[in-house]
Short mmCIF file of N, CA and C in Angstrom, two decimals:
data_model
loop_
_atom_site.label_atom_id
_atom_site.label_comp_id
_atom_site.label_asym_id
_atom_site.label_seq_id
_atom_site.Cartn_x
_atom_site.Cartn_y
_atom_site.Cartn_z
N UNK A 3 43.91 -14.56 -51.92
CA UNK A 3 43.07 -13.39 -51.52
C UNK A 3 43.84 -12.42 -50.65
N UNK A 4 43.76 -11.33 -51.20
CA UNK A 4 44.33 -10.10 -50.33
C UNK A 4 43.82 -9.72 -49.09
N UNK A 5 44.51 -9.42 -48.15
CA UNK A 5 43.97 -8.79 -47.01
C UNK A 5 44.64 -7.45 -46.65
N UNK A 6 43.81 -6.74 -45.60
CA UNK A 6 44.39 -5.42 -45.30
C UNK A 6 45.07 -5.48 -44.00
N UNK A 7 44.53 -6.14 -43.09
CA UNK A 7 44.97 -6.10 -41.67
C UNK A 7 45.42 -7.44 -41.13
N UNK A 8 45.50 -8.37 -42.03
CA UNK A 8 46.18 -9.80 -41.63
C UNK A 8 47.05 -10.34 -42.74
N UNK A 9 47.82 -11.19 -42.33
CA UNK A 9 48.75 -11.79 -43.23
C UNK A 9 48.37 -13.33 -43.24
N UNK A 10 48.29 -13.90 -44.34
CA UNK A 10 48.12 -15.22 -44.53
C UNK A 10 49.04 -16.29 -45.39
N UNK A 11 49.33 -17.32 -44.61
CA UNK A 11 50.11 -17.96 -45.44
C UNK A 11 49.94 -19.52 -45.19
N UNK A 12 50.07 -20.36 -46.16
CA UNK A 12 49.88 -21.74 -46.08
C UNK A 12 51.01 -22.50 -46.54
N UNK A 13 52.02 -23.25 -45.52
CA UNK A 13 53.15 -23.82 -46.05
C UNK A 13 53.36 -25.09 -45.11
N UNK A 14 53.96 -25.97 -45.84
CA UNK A 14 54.12 -27.14 -45.25
C UNK A 14 53.16 -27.68 -44.21
N UNK A 15 51.80 -27.68 -44.58
CA UNK A 15 50.71 -28.36 -43.96
C UNK A 15 50.17 -27.28 -42.94
N UNK A 16 50.61 -26.31 -42.78
CA UNK A 16 50.44 -25.23 -41.65
C UNK A 16 49.74 -23.88 -42.31
N UNK A 17 48.65 -23.30 -41.80
CA UNK A 17 48.11 -22.16 -42.25
C UNK A 17 48.65 -21.24 -41.14
N UNK A 18 49.25 -20.18 -41.47
CA UNK A 18 49.44 -19.13 -40.42
C UNK A 18 48.68 -17.69 -40.82
N UNK A 19 47.95 -17.39 -39.68
CA UNK A 19 47.14 -16.13 -39.85
C UNK A 19 47.60 -15.14 -38.82
N UNK A 20 48.20 -14.18 -39.27
CA UNK A 20 48.92 -13.11 -38.46
C UNK A 20 48.20 -11.88 -38.26
N UNK A 21 47.73 -11.43 -37.32
CA UNK A 21 47.18 -10.31 -37.06
C UNK A 21 48.29 -8.97 -37.29
N UNK A 22 47.97 -8.15 -38.40
CA UNK A 22 48.94 -7.25 -38.74
C UNK A 22 48.60 -5.88 -38.51
N UNK A 23 48.43 -5.35 -37.38
CA UNK A 23 48.47 -4.12 -37.22
C UNK A 23 49.30 -3.69 -35.92
N UNK A 24 50.78 -3.99 -36.12
CA UNK A 24 51.73 -3.84 -34.93
C UNK A 24 51.86 -2.45 -34.42
N UNK A 25 51.42 -1.60 -35.02
CA UNK A 25 51.52 -0.04 -34.66
C UNK A 25 50.39 0.13 -33.66
N UNK A 26 49.52 -0.86 -33.54
CA UNK A 26 48.30 -0.56 -32.82
C UNK A 26 48.25 -1.93 -31.66
N UNK A 27 49.42 -2.51 -31.60
CA UNK A 27 49.40 -3.97 -30.92
C UNK A 27 48.31 -4.87 -31.30
N UNK A 28 47.95 -4.71 -32.44
CA UNK A 28 47.01 -5.49 -33.36
C UNK A 28 45.67 -5.35 -32.88
N UNK A 29 45.38 -4.26 -32.52
CA UNK A 29 44.04 -3.94 -31.95
C UNK A 29 42.98 -4.34 -32.90
N UNK A 30 41.81 -5.13 -32.25
CA UNK A 30 40.76 -5.75 -33.45
C UNK A 30 39.91 -4.64 -33.83
N UNK A 31 39.58 -4.74 -35.29
CA UNK A 31 38.52 -3.89 -35.94
C UNK A 31 37.72 -4.83 -36.66
N UNK A 32 36.61 -4.16 -36.99
CA UNK A 32 35.61 -4.92 -37.80
C UNK A 32 36.37 -5.64 -39.17
N UNK A 33 37.18 -4.95 -39.73
CA UNK A 33 37.87 -5.60 -41.00
C UNK A 33 38.72 -6.62 -40.68
N UNK A 34 39.37 -6.53 -39.62
CA UNK A 34 40.25 -7.81 -39.11
C UNK A 34 39.44 -8.93 -38.75
N UNK A 35 38.17 -8.64 -38.03
CA UNK A 35 37.51 -9.72 -37.66
C UNK A 35 36.87 -10.53 -39.14
N UNK A 36 36.50 -9.69 -40.03
CA UNK A 36 36.08 -10.27 -41.15
C UNK A 36 37.23 -10.98 -41.90
N UNK A 37 38.40 -10.36 -42.07
CA UNK A 37 39.60 -10.90 -42.48
C UNK A 37 40.02 -12.28 -41.76
N UNK A 38 40.10 -12.34 -40.54
CA UNK A 38 40.32 -13.53 -39.86
C UNK A 38 39.26 -14.62 -40.16
N UNK A 39 38.04 -14.42 -40.09
CA UNK A 39 37.22 -15.32 -40.65
C UNK A 39 37.24 -15.90 -42.07
N UNK A 40 37.74 -15.03 -42.87
CA UNK A 40 37.89 -15.69 -44.37
C UNK A 40 39.04 -16.23 -44.44
N UNK A 41 40.13 -16.03 -43.71
CA UNK A 41 41.25 -16.80 -43.69
C UNK A 41 41.06 -18.17 -42.97
N UNK A 42 40.19 -18.24 -41.82
CA UNK A 42 39.99 -19.41 -41.35
C UNK A 42 39.04 -20.40 -42.14
N UNK A 43 38.06 -19.63 -42.89
CA UNK A 43 37.39 -20.41 -43.90
C UNK A 43 38.36 -21.07 -45.05
N UNK A 44 39.29 -20.18 -45.48
CA UNK A 44 40.43 -20.70 -46.57
C UNK A 44 40.97 -21.60 -46.07
N UNK A 45 41.45 -21.63 -44.90
CA UNK A 45 42.31 -22.67 -44.25
C UNK A 45 41.50 -24.11 -44.15
N UNK A 46 40.29 -23.82 -43.78
CA UNK A 46 39.37 -24.98 -43.48
C UNK A 46 39.16 -25.78 -44.93
N UNK A 47 39.25 -24.94 -46.06
CA UNK A 47 38.80 -25.86 -47.35
C UNK A 47 40.02 -26.22 -47.96
N UNK A 48 41.36 -25.68 -47.36
CA UNK A 48 42.60 -26.31 -48.03
C UNK A 48 42.89 -27.59 -47.50
N UNK A 49 42.70 -28.49 -48.36
CA UNK A 49 42.98 -30.06 -47.99
C UNK A 49 44.51 -30.20 -47.54
N UNK A 50 45.36 -29.35 -48.12
CA UNK A 50 46.84 -29.56 -47.55
C UNK A 50 47.09 -29.10 -46.15
N UNK A 51 46.13 -28.09 -45.78
CA UNK A 51 46.43 -27.80 -44.30
C UNK A 51 45.77 -28.50 -43.30
N UNK A 52 46.76 -28.82 -42.13
CA UNK A 52 46.26 -29.61 -41.10
C UNK A 52 46.24 -28.95 -39.84
N UNK A 53 46.58 -27.68 -39.75
CA UNK A 53 46.64 -26.94 -38.53
C UNK A 53 46.63 -25.63 -38.89
N UNK A 54 46.13 -24.82 -38.02
CA UNK A 54 46.06 -23.00 -38.16
C UNK A 54 46.69 -22.61 -36.89
N UNK A 55 47.62 -21.72 -37.24
CA UNK A 55 48.28 -21.09 -36.29
C UNK A 55 47.72 -19.26 -36.43
N UNK A 56 47.36 -18.96 -35.07
CA UNK A 56 46.91 -17.62 -35.17
C UNK A 56 47.83 -16.80 -34.24
N UNK A 57 48.53 -15.79 -34.64
CA UNK A 57 49.43 -14.90 -34.03
C UNK A 57 49.41 -13.60 -34.30
N UNK A 58 50.17 -12.70 -33.71
CA UNK A 58 50.20 -11.26 -34.01
C UNK A 58 51.35 -10.78 -34.33
N UNK A 59 51.49 -9.80 -35.18
CA UNK A 59 52.73 -9.18 -35.75
C UNK A 59 53.41 -8.40 -34.70
N UNK A 60 54.62 -8.12 -34.73
CA UNK A 60 55.08 -7.03 -33.54
C UNK A 60 55.06 -7.65 -32.25
N UNK A 61 55.09 -6.64 -31.25
CA UNK A 61 55.34 -6.93 -29.74
C UNK A 61 53.98 -7.50 -29.00
N UNK A 62 53.06 -7.59 -29.71
CA UNK A 62 51.65 -8.21 -28.97
C UNK A 62 50.86 -8.98 -29.86
N UNK A 63 50.17 -9.78 -29.28
CA UNK A 63 49.01 -10.64 -30.18
C UNK A 63 47.97 -9.71 -30.53
N UNK A 64 47.13 -9.21 -29.46
CA UNK A 64 46.07 -8.30 -29.70
C UNK A 64 45.73 -7.68 -28.42
N UNK A 65 45.81 -6.44 -28.37
CA UNK A 65 45.62 -5.64 -27.31
C UNK A 65 43.96 -5.27 -27.06
N UNK A 66 43.13 -5.97 -27.97
CA UNK A 66 41.70 -6.04 -27.65
C UNK A 66 41.06 -5.18 -28.78
N UNK A 67 39.80 -4.71 -28.45
CA UNK A 67 39.14 -3.90 -29.40
C UNK A 67 39.84 -2.54 -29.54
N UNK A 68 39.85 -2.09 -30.97
CA UNK A 68 40.38 -0.74 -31.29
C UNK A 68 39.61 0.23 -30.48
N UNK A 69 39.91 0.77 -29.51
CA UNK A 69 39.19 1.72 -28.44
C UNK A 69 39.02 3.08 -29.29
N UNK A 70 40.35 3.51 -29.90
CA UNK A 70 40.19 4.77 -30.74
C UNK A 70 39.02 4.83 -31.86
N UNK A 71 39.16 3.72 -32.46
CA UNK A 71 38.07 3.31 -33.44
C UNK A 71 36.74 3.38 -33.09
N UNK A 72 36.34 2.59 -31.94
CA UNK A 72 35.21 2.71 -31.37
C UNK A 72 34.59 4.03 -30.79
N UNK A 73 35.59 4.89 -30.08
CA UNK A 73 35.34 6.18 -29.53
C UNK A 73 34.84 7.01 -31.19
N UNK A 74 35.73 6.99 -32.15
CA UNK A 74 35.24 7.67 -33.29
C UNK A 74 33.69 7.31 -33.66
N UNK A 75 33.47 6.11 -33.51
CA UNK A 75 32.03 5.65 -34.02
C UNK A 75 31.06 6.47 -33.21
N UNK A 76 31.35 6.28 -31.85
CA UNK A 76 30.29 6.87 -30.64
C UNK A 76 30.16 8.28 -30.95
N UNK A 77 31.59 8.86 -31.00
CA UNK A 77 31.68 10.38 -31.23
C UNK A 77 30.77 10.80 -32.47
N UNK A 78 30.79 10.17 -33.55
CA UNK A 78 30.12 10.33 -35.03
C UNK A 78 28.72 10.14 -34.67
N UNK A 79 28.13 9.64 -33.62
CA UNK A 79 26.81 9.62 -33.53
C UNK A 79 26.33 8.46 -34.48
N UNK A 80 27.08 7.50 -34.93
CA UNK A 80 26.55 6.44 -35.95
C UNK A 80 26.21 5.21 -35.06
N UNK A 81 26.24 5.16 -33.77
CA UNK A 81 25.84 4.02 -33.01
C UNK A 81 24.89 4.53 -32.13
N UNK A 82 23.70 4.06 -32.11
CA UNK A 82 22.44 4.46 -31.30
C UNK A 82 21.78 3.37 -30.62
N UNK A 83 21.21 3.32 -29.50
CA UNK A 83 20.54 2.29 -28.76
C UNK A 83 19.33 2.03 -29.90
N UNK A 84 19.36 0.55 -30.05
CA UNK A 84 18.32 -0.01 -30.91
C UNK A 84 18.96 -0.36 -32.25
N UNK A 85 20.23 -0.15 -32.49
CA UNK A 85 20.81 -0.44 -33.72
C UNK A 85 21.63 -1.63 -33.69
N UNK A 86 21.22 -2.65 -32.68
CA UNK A 86 21.80 -3.90 -32.58
C UNK A 86 21.07 -4.77 -33.90
N UNK A 87 22.27 -5.53 -34.12
CA UNK A 87 21.93 -6.34 -35.34
C UNK A 87 21.60 -7.61 -34.78
N UNK A 88 20.97 -8.64 -35.49
CA UNK A 88 20.68 -10.12 -34.91
C UNK A 88 22.09 -10.60 -35.34
N UNK A 89 22.50 -11.85 -34.52
CA UNK A 89 23.88 -12.71 -34.64
C UNK A 89 23.58 -13.43 -35.87
N UNK A 90 24.81 -13.60 -36.62
CA UNK A 90 24.76 -14.50 -37.81
C UNK A 90 25.18 -15.93 -37.56
N UNK A 91 24.72 -16.80 -38.16
CA UNK A 91 25.31 -18.22 -37.80
C UNK A 91 26.48 -18.35 -38.65
N UNK A 92 27.51 -19.42 -38.06
CA UNK A 92 28.79 -19.40 -38.37
C UNK A 92 29.00 -19.97 -39.80
N UNK A 93 30.04 -19.66 -40.62
CA UNK A 93 30.08 -19.95 -41.89
C UNK A 93 31.25 -21.06 -42.08
N UNK A 94 32.15 -21.25 -41.09
CA UNK A 94 33.44 -21.77 -41.28
C UNK A 94 33.28 -22.98 -41.75
N UNK A 95 33.69 -23.58 -43.01
CA UNK A 95 33.71 -24.81 -43.54
C UNK A 95 32.36 -25.39 -43.50
N UNK A 96 31.40 -24.43 -44.11
CA UNK A 96 30.06 -24.70 -44.19
C UNK A 96 29.50 -25.43 -42.93
N UNK A 97 29.93 -25.17 -41.76
CA UNK A 97 29.25 -25.77 -40.68
C UNK A 97 27.80 -25.48 -40.26
N UNK A 98 26.94 -26.48 -39.80
CA UNK A 98 25.52 -26.22 -39.72
C UNK A 98 25.54 -25.19 -38.75
N UNK A 99 24.33 -24.33 -39.05
CA UNK A 99 24.03 -23.36 -37.82
C UNK A 99 23.56 -24.02 -36.58
N UNK A 100 24.01 -23.62 -35.30
CA UNK A 100 23.25 -24.05 -34.04
C UNK A 100 23.03 -23.06 -33.39
N UNK A 101 21.96 -23.16 -32.67
CA UNK A 101 21.48 -22.05 -31.71
C UNK A 101 22.47 -21.63 -30.76
N UNK A 102 23.39 -22.56 -30.24
CA UNK A 102 24.56 -22.10 -29.14
C UNK A 102 25.73 -21.60 -29.75
N UNK A 103 25.97 -21.42 -31.24
CA UNK A 103 26.95 -20.94 -31.84
C UNK A 103 26.61 -19.87 -32.79
N UNK A 104 26.36 -18.74 -32.20
CA UNK A 104 25.76 -17.62 -33.16
C UNK A 104 26.53 -16.29 -33.01
N UNK A 105 27.44 -16.32 -32.18
CA UNK A 105 28.17 -15.17 -31.75
C UNK A 105 28.99 -14.87 -32.86
N UNK A 106 29.80 -13.58 -32.74
CA UNK A 106 30.54 -13.06 -33.88
C UNK A 106 32.05 -14.05 -33.63
N UNK A 107 32.29 -14.71 -32.69
CA UNK A 107 33.44 -15.29 -32.76
C UNK A 107 33.32 -16.80 -32.55
N UNK A 108 32.14 -17.16 -32.37
CA UNK A 108 31.84 -18.63 -32.19
C UNK A 108 31.91 -19.46 -33.20
N UNK A 109 32.26 -19.04 -34.43
CA UNK A 109 32.48 -19.83 -35.51
C UNK A 109 34.16 -20.65 -35.25
N UNK A 110 34.91 -20.24 -34.47
CA UNK A 110 36.16 -20.84 -33.98
C UNK A 110 36.00 -22.25 -34.00
N UNK A 111 35.02 -22.75 -32.93
CA UNK A 111 35.05 -24.20 -32.80
C UNK A 111 34.38 -24.85 -33.85
N UNK A 112 33.86 -24.15 -34.85
CA UNK A 112 33.36 -24.99 -36.08
C UNK A 112 34.35 -25.21 -37.24
N UNK A 113 35.50 -24.65 -36.97
CA UNK A 113 36.60 -24.80 -37.82
C UNK A 113 37.06 -26.41 -37.57
N UNK A 114 37.18 -27.21 -38.73
CA UNK A 114 37.46 -28.54 -38.51
C UNK A 114 39.00 -28.79 -38.42
N UNK A 115 39.76 -27.91 -38.24
CA UNK A 115 41.09 -28.20 -37.87
C UNK A 115 41.62 -27.41 -36.69
N UNK A 116 42.48 -27.89 -35.96
CA UNK A 116 43.10 -27.32 -34.89
C UNK A 116 43.53 -25.86 -35.12
N UNK A 117 43.18 -25.12 -33.93
CA UNK A 117 43.65 -23.58 -34.19
C UNK A 117 44.55 -23.44 -32.82
N UNK A 118 45.84 -23.11 -33.18
CA UNK A 118 46.77 -22.58 -31.89
C UNK A 118 47.16 -21.05 -32.05
N UNK A 119 46.77 -20.86 -30.90
CA UNK A 119 47.25 -19.13 -30.64
C UNK A 119 48.57 -19.09 -30.26
N UNK A 120 49.34 -18.61 -30.89
CA UNK A 120 50.82 -18.36 -30.49
C UNK A 120 50.71 -16.98 -29.91
N UNK A 121 50.87 -16.70 -28.59
CA UNK A 121 50.60 -15.50 -28.06
C UNK A 121 51.98 -14.73 -27.56
N UNK A 122 52.06 -13.57 -28.09
CA UNK A 122 53.50 -12.86 -27.63
C UNK A 122 52.82 -11.60 -27.24
N UNK A 123 53.36 -11.00 -26.09
CA UNK A 123 53.14 -9.71 -25.62
C UNK A 123 51.47 -9.64 -25.02
N UNK A 124 51.35 -8.32 -25.57
CA UNK A 124 49.68 -8.14 -24.86
C UNK A 124 48.69 -9.00 -25.49
N UNK A 125 47.87 -9.54 -24.82
CA UNK A 125 46.66 -10.45 -24.96
C UNK A 125 45.64 -9.87 -24.09
N UNK A 126 44.80 -9.03 -24.41
CA UNK A 126 43.87 -8.16 -23.55
C UNK A 126 42.44 -8.23 -24.16
N UNK A 127 41.70 -7.95 -23.28
CA UNK A 127 40.14 -7.92 -23.64
C UNK A 127 39.53 -8.79 -24.69
N UNK A 128 39.32 -8.28 -25.89
CA UNK A 128 38.85 -8.90 -27.04
C UNK A 128 40.00 -9.87 -27.59
N UNK A 129 41.29 -9.71 -27.40
CA UNK A 129 42.31 -10.36 -27.84
C UNK A 129 42.32 -11.71 -27.00
N UNK A 130 42.16 -11.68 -25.70
CA UNK A 130 41.93 -12.71 -24.83
C UNK A 130 40.96 -13.59 -25.15
N UNK A 131 39.86 -13.00 -25.58
CA UNK A 131 38.62 -13.79 -25.97
C UNK A 131 38.99 -14.55 -27.18
N UNK A 132 39.54 -13.96 -28.27
CA UNK A 132 40.01 -14.66 -29.31
C UNK A 132 41.05 -15.75 -28.94
N UNK A 133 41.93 -15.65 -28.19
CA UNK A 133 42.81 -16.69 -27.91
C UNK A 133 42.18 -17.74 -27.24
N UNK A 134 41.18 -17.47 -26.38
CA UNK A 134 40.44 -18.50 -25.47
C UNK A 134 39.51 -19.37 -26.30
N UNK A 135 39.22 -18.96 -27.77
CA UNK A 135 38.25 -19.66 -28.78
C UNK A 135 39.13 -20.62 -29.47
N UNK A 136 40.51 -20.43 -29.31
CA UNK A 136 41.29 -21.42 -30.09
C UNK A 136 41.48 -22.71 -29.39
N UNK A 137 41.89 -23.62 -29.98
CA UNK A 137 41.96 -24.96 -29.32
C UNK A 137 43.01 -25.20 -28.43
N UNK A 138 44.23 -24.44 -28.66
CA UNK A 138 45.34 -24.59 -27.87
C UNK A 138 46.04 -23.11 -27.75
N UNK A 139 46.44 -22.81 -26.63
CA UNK A 139 47.21 -21.55 -26.53
C UNK A 139 48.63 -21.78 -26.03
N UNK A 140 49.68 -21.30 -26.85
CA UNK A 140 51.10 -21.23 -26.41
C UNK A 140 51.34 -19.75 -26.24
N UNK A 141 52.02 -19.60 -24.98
CA UNK A 141 52.47 -18.22 -24.68
C UNK A 141 53.82 -18.17 -24.51
N UNK A 142 54.65 -16.90 -25.08
CA UNK A 142 55.77 -16.66 -25.05
C UNK A 142 56.02 -15.95 -23.73
N UNK A 143 57.25 -16.12 -23.25
CA UNK A 143 57.67 -15.40 -21.93
C UNK A 143 57.19 -14.03 -21.78
N UNK A 144 56.88 -13.32 -22.76
CA UNK A 144 56.70 -11.80 -23.08
C UNK A 144 55.10 -11.83 -22.91
N UNK A 145 54.49 -12.82 -23.03
CA UNK A 145 52.79 -12.50 -22.90
C UNK A 145 52.34 -12.07 -21.72
N UNK A 146 51.31 -11.27 -21.83
CA UNK A 146 50.71 -10.54 -20.72
C UNK A 146 49.14 -10.75 -20.83
N UNK A 147 48.28 -11.16 -19.99
CA UNK A 147 47.10 -11.64 -20.20
C UNK A 147 46.07 -10.71 -19.03
N UNK A 148 45.14 -10.09 -19.85
CA UNK A 148 44.06 -9.32 -19.00
C UNK A 148 42.94 -9.33 -19.62
N UNK A 149 41.72 -9.38 -18.57
CA UNK A 149 40.47 -9.25 -19.21
C UNK A 149 40.08 -7.83 -19.74
N UNK A 150 40.63 -6.74 -19.02
CA UNK A 150 40.38 -5.44 -19.22
C UNK A 150 38.85 -4.75 -19.24
N UNK A 151 37.99 -5.77 -19.20
CA UNK A 151 36.58 -5.30 -19.27
C UNK A 151 36.03 -4.53 -18.08
N UNK A 152 36.50 -5.11 -16.91
CA UNK A 152 35.90 -4.31 -15.76
C UNK A 152 36.67 -2.99 -15.57
N UNK A 153 37.91 -2.71 -16.04
CA UNK A 153 38.62 -1.84 -15.86
C UNK A 153 38.06 -0.62 -16.75
N UNK A 154 37.21 -0.89 -17.80
CA UNK A 154 36.55 0.07 -18.60
C UNK A 154 35.27 0.07 -18.41
N UNK A 155 34.72 -0.45 -17.37
CA UNK A 155 33.34 -0.63 -16.97
C UNK A 155 32.49 -1.33 -18.11
N UNK A 156 32.96 -2.29 -18.65
CA UNK A 156 32.19 -3.25 -19.73
C UNK A 156 31.82 -4.68 -19.20
N UNK A 157 31.03 -5.30 -19.83
CA UNK A 157 30.61 -6.60 -19.33
C UNK A 157 31.69 -7.21 -20.01
N UNK A 158 31.89 -8.79 -19.31
CA UNK A 158 32.89 -9.61 -20.03
C UNK A 158 31.94 -10.24 -20.82
N UNK A 159 32.31 -9.81 -22.43
CA UNK A 159 31.28 -10.51 -23.32
C UNK A 159 32.10 -11.68 -24.19
N UNK A 160 31.34 -11.94 -25.22
CA UNK A 160 31.79 -12.89 -26.19
C UNK A 160 32.18 -14.22 -25.51
N UNK A 161 31.52 -14.53 -24.59
CA UNK A 161 31.75 -15.98 -23.91
C UNK A 161 32.88 -15.95 -22.84
N UNK A 162 33.59 -14.97 -22.76
CA UNK A 162 34.62 -14.99 -21.88
C UNK A 162 34.38 -15.46 -20.51
N UNK A 163 33.37 -14.79 -19.88
CA UNK A 163 32.96 -15.29 -18.54
C UNK A 163 32.49 -16.76 -18.40
N UNK A 164 32.24 -17.32 -19.57
CA UNK A 164 32.14 -18.84 -19.41
C UNK A 164 33.18 -19.55 -19.68
N UNK A 165 34.13 -19.19 -20.81
CA UNK A 165 35.30 -19.86 -21.05
C UNK A 165 36.34 -19.88 -19.94
N UNK A 166 36.80 -18.64 -19.49
CA UNK A 166 37.88 -18.36 -18.65
C UNK A 166 38.00 -19.31 -17.48
N UNK A 167 36.91 -19.34 -16.77
CA UNK A 167 36.77 -20.01 -15.45
C UNK A 167 37.11 -21.64 -15.88
N UNK A 168 36.40 -21.97 -17.13
CA UNK A 168 36.65 -23.33 -17.25
C UNK A 168 37.97 -23.65 -17.86
N UNK A 169 38.74 -22.96 -18.15
CA UNK A 169 40.09 -23.18 -18.70
C UNK A 169 41.01 -23.04 -17.28
N UNK A 170 40.76 -22.07 -16.69
CA UNK A 170 42.11 -21.80 -15.54
C UNK A 170 41.31 -22.20 -14.11
N UNK A 171 40.16 -22.56 -14.05
CA UNK A 171 39.72 -22.68 -12.80
C UNK A 171 38.67 -21.59 -12.31
N UNK A 172 37.64 -21.86 -11.53
CA UNK A 172 36.79 -20.76 -10.92
C UNK A 172 37.63 -19.40 -10.49
N UNK A 173 38.44 -19.93 -9.38
CA UNK A 173 39.04 -18.89 -8.59
C UNK A 173 39.83 -17.68 -9.39
N UNK A 174 40.66 -18.56 -10.29
CA UNK A 174 41.61 -17.70 -11.02
C UNK A 174 41.01 -16.95 -12.25
N UNK A 175 39.85 -17.71 -12.66
CA UNK A 175 39.18 -16.91 -13.84
C UNK A 175 38.10 -15.76 -13.32
N UNK A 176 37.58 -15.96 -12.03
CA UNK A 176 36.85 -14.77 -11.59
C UNK A 176 37.73 -13.78 -11.07
N UNK A 177 39.03 -14.05 -10.59
CA UNK A 177 40.11 -12.98 -10.20
C UNK A 177 40.38 -12.12 -11.48
N UNK A 178 40.50 -12.96 -12.52
CA UNK A 178 40.95 -12.13 -13.85
C UNK A 178 39.75 -11.18 -14.26
N UNK A 179 38.47 -11.81 -14.34
CA UNK A 179 37.33 -11.10 -14.81
C UNK A 179 37.05 -9.97 -13.98
N UNK A 180 37.14 -10.14 -12.62
CA UNK A 180 36.75 -9.00 -11.91
C UNK A 180 37.80 -7.96 -11.56
N UNK A 181 38.79 -8.33 -11.31
CA UNK A 181 40.15 -7.30 -11.24
C UNK A 181 40.75 -6.81 -12.28
N UNK A 182 40.49 -7.48 -13.40
CA UNK A 182 41.24 -7.08 -14.69
C UNK A 182 42.79 -7.02 -14.54
N UNK A 183 42.97 -7.94 -13.30
CA UNK A 183 44.74 -7.74 -13.13
C UNK A 183 45.43 -8.49 -14.34
N UNK A 184 46.69 -8.10 -14.50
CA UNK A 184 47.47 -8.49 -15.53
C UNK A 184 48.07 -9.89 -14.99
#
């Protein structure tokens, strides 16, 4: 399958999914989200794959949502109050829908193979959320983590306010969430 914003390779029992917008520090888009989900489904169905690595091309893992793209949508007036869509149930590996796993990234825990986030450079906002959904996170010396939500006046969404304190402890998790410190 051909992808626009990610690279996918399955070799030696390892599927590697690479976020591939290095000129934007792999800022997340709707296209990228759909492609990552398709790649996870592909890896889940491939019997030769035993583990999935999720990483970013260039000098960053994922700088978060593509704010320039989001600004363009809002400026064009295509997003209005009441445009919310109901969440869809996960599809990875035909996992059964569960009431507690219906968010846009909550399919990660339904993938039946371990997902390792290989984190290089910026891992911010939504990029951090994606990394937290992975089963294991391995960070390069160059990795920088920030929640970024509070700095932008946004709520800590997509489960980060639940996951982060459970992974790093309540005090450190709240510090990162409330201060957006790096």
